[in-house]
GROMACS .gro file of C-alpha atoms in nm:
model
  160
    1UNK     CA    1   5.392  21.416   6.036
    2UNK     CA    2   5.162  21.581   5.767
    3UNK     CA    3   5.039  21.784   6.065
    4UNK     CA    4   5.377  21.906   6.213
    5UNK     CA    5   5.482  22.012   5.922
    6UNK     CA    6   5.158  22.240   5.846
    7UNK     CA    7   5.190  22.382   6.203
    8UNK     CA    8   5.569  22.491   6.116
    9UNK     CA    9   5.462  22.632   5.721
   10UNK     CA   10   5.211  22.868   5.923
   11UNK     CA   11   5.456  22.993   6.249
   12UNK     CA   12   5.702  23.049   5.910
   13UNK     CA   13   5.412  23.215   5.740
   14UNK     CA   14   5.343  23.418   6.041
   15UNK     CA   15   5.703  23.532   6.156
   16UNK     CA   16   5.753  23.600   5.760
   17UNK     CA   17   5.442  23.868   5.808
   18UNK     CA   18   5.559  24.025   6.120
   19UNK     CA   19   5.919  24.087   5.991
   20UNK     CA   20   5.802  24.263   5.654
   21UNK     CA   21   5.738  24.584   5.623
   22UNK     CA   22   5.442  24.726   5.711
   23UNK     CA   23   5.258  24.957   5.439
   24UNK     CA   24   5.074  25.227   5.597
   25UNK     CA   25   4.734  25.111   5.484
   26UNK     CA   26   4.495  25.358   5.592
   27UNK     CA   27   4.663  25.675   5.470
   28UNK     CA   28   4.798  25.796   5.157
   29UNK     CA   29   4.839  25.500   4.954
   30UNK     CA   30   5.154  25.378   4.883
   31UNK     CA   31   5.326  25.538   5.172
   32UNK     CA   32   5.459  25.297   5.431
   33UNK     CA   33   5.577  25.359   5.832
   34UNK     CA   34   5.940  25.411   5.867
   35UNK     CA   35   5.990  25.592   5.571
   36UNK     CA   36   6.248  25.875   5.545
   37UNK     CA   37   6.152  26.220   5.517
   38UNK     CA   38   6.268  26.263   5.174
   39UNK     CA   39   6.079  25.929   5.047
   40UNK     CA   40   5.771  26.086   5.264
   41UNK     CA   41   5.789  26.435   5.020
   42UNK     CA   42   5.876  26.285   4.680
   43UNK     CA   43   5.551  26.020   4.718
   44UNK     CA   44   5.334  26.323   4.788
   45UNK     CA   45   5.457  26.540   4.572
   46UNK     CA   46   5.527  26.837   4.799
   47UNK     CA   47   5.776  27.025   5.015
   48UNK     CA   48   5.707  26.981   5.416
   49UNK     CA   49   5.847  27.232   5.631
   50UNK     CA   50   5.936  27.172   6.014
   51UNK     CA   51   5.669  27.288   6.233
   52UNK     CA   52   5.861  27.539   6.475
   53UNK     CA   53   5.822  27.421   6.799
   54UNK     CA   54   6.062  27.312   6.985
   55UNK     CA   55   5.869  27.072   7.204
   56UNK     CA   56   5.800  26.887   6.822
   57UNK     CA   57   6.114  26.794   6.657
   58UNK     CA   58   6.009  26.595   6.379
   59UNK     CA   59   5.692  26.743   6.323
   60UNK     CA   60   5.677  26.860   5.929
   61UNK     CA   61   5.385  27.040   5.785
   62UNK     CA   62   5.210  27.087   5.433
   63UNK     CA   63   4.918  27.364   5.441
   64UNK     CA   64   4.617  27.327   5.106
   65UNK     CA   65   4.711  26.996   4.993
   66UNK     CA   66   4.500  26.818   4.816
   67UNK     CA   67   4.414  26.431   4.888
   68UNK     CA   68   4.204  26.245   4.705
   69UNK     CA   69   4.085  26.537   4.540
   70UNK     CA   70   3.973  26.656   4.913
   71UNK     CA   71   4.128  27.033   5.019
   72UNK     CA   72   4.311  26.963   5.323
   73UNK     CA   73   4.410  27.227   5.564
   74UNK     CA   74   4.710  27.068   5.674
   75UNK     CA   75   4.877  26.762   5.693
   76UNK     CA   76   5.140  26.702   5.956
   77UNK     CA   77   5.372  26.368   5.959
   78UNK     CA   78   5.604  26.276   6.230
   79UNK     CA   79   5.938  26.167   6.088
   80UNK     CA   80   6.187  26.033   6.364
   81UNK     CA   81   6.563  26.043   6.241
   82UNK     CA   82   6.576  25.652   6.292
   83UNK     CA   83   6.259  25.496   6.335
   84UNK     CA   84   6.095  25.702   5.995
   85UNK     CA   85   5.717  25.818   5.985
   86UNK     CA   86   5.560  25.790   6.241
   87UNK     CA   87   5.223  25.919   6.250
   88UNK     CA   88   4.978  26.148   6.009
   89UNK     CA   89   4.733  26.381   6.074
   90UNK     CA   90   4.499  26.573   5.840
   91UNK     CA   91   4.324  26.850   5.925
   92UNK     CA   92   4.014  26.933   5.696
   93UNK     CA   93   3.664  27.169   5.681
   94UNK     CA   94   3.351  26.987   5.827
   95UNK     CA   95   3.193  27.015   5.484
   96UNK     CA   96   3.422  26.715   5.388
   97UNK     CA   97   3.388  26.483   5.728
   98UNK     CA   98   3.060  26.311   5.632
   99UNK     CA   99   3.268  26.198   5.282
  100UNK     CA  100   3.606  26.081   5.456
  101UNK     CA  101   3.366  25.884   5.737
  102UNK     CA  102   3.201  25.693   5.508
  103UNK     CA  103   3.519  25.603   5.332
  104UNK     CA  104   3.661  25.527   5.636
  105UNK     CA  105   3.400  25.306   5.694
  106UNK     CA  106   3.301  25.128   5.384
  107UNK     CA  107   3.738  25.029   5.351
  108UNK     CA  108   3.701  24.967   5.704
  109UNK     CA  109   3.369  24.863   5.854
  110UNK     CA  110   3.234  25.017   6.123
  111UNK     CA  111   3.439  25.194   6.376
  112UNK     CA  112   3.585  24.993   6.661
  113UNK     CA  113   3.506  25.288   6.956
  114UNK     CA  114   3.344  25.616   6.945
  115UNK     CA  115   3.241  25.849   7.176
  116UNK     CA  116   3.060  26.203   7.271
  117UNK     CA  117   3.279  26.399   7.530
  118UNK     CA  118   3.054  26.696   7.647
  119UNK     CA  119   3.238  26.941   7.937
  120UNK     CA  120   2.982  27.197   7.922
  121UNK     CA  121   3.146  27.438   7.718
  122UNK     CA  122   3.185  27.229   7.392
  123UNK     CA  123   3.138  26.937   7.262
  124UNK     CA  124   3.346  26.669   7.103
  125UNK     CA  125   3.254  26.307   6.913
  126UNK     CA  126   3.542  26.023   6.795
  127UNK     CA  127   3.562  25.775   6.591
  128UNK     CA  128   3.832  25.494   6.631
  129UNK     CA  129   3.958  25.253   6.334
  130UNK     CA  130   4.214  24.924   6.405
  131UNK     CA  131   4.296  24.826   6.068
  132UNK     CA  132   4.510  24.528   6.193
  133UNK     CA  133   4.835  24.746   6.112
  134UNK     CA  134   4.714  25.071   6.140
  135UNK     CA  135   4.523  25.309   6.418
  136UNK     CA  136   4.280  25.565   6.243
  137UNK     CA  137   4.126  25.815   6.505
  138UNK     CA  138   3.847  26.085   6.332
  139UNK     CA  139   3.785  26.362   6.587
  140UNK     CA  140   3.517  26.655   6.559
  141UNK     CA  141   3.568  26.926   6.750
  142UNK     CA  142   3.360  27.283   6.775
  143UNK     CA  143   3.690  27.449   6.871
  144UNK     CA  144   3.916  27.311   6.592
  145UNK     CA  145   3.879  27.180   6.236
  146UNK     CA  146   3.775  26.806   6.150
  147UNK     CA  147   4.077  26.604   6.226
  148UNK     CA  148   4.231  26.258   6.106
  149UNK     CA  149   4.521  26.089   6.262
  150UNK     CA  150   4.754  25.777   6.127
  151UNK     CA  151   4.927  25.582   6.358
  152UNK     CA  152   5.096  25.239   6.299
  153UNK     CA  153   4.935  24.962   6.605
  154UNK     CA  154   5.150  24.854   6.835
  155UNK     CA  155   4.920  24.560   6.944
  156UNK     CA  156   4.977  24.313   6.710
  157UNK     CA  157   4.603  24.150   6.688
  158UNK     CA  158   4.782  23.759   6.667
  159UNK     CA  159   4.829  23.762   7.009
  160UNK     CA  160   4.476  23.835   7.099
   0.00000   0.00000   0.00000
């Protein structure tokens, strides 16, 4: 009986865990996925302005914000009317990527993938994070600036 009863305490434990909300671990602290875009702005502390494409509708923007004391070319969120944010992405100088990789790897551990994509013409490495609730994917690039993306996982590691 002792047993049954431990088995049914954990699936409660469990299904407790997967219907809370999820904070958004990996990025800006305290933010969490699903938030409104209002709740997004007052946590950083800035104004974001819709990125004008029309292909992106929900795509807002911040240009020289600072995180973590870190100048940050932009930072782009996806905020979908109903489902919240969605996804972050920071884009930052190279002088800064050594710094934000080893953060990202002593919160972290070592990266779950990364790879070297050469085409001839340039050259690109990536480094992939699963934090258990969040995707982190670091991408260098000669063509563009040193870029960071936040995406809540849809795998849900449990099931593994």
């Amino acid at each position: 009986m002792t047993k049954a009863l431990r088995y049914v305490a954990i699936a409660v434990l469990l299904l407790f865990i997967q219907l809370t909300p999820k904070p958004a671990i990996a990025c800006v602290e305290g933010l969490s996925w699903g938030m409104d875009l209002s709740s997004v702005e007052r946590h950083l502390g800035v104004s974001l302005t819709p990125v004008q494409e029309d292909l992106n509708r929900g795509l807002y923007e911040v240009r020289d914000f600072q995180m973590s004391g870190l100048p940050v070319n932009s930072l782009r969120v996806r905020v979908e009317d109903k489902d919240g944010l969605k996804q972050l992405a920071y884009e930052m100088d190279y002088e800064n990527m050594t710094e934000v990789l080893a953060g990202l790897r002593h919160r972290f551990g070592p990266p779950v993938g990364t790879s070297v994509d050469v085409d001839g013409r340039s050259s690109q490495q990536q480094w992939i994070w699963h934090t258990g609730e969040d995707v982190i994917t670091a991408v260098k690039s000669e063509q563009r600036p040193f870029l960071l993306s936040y995406r809540p996982s849809l795998l849900d590691p449990s099931f593994l």
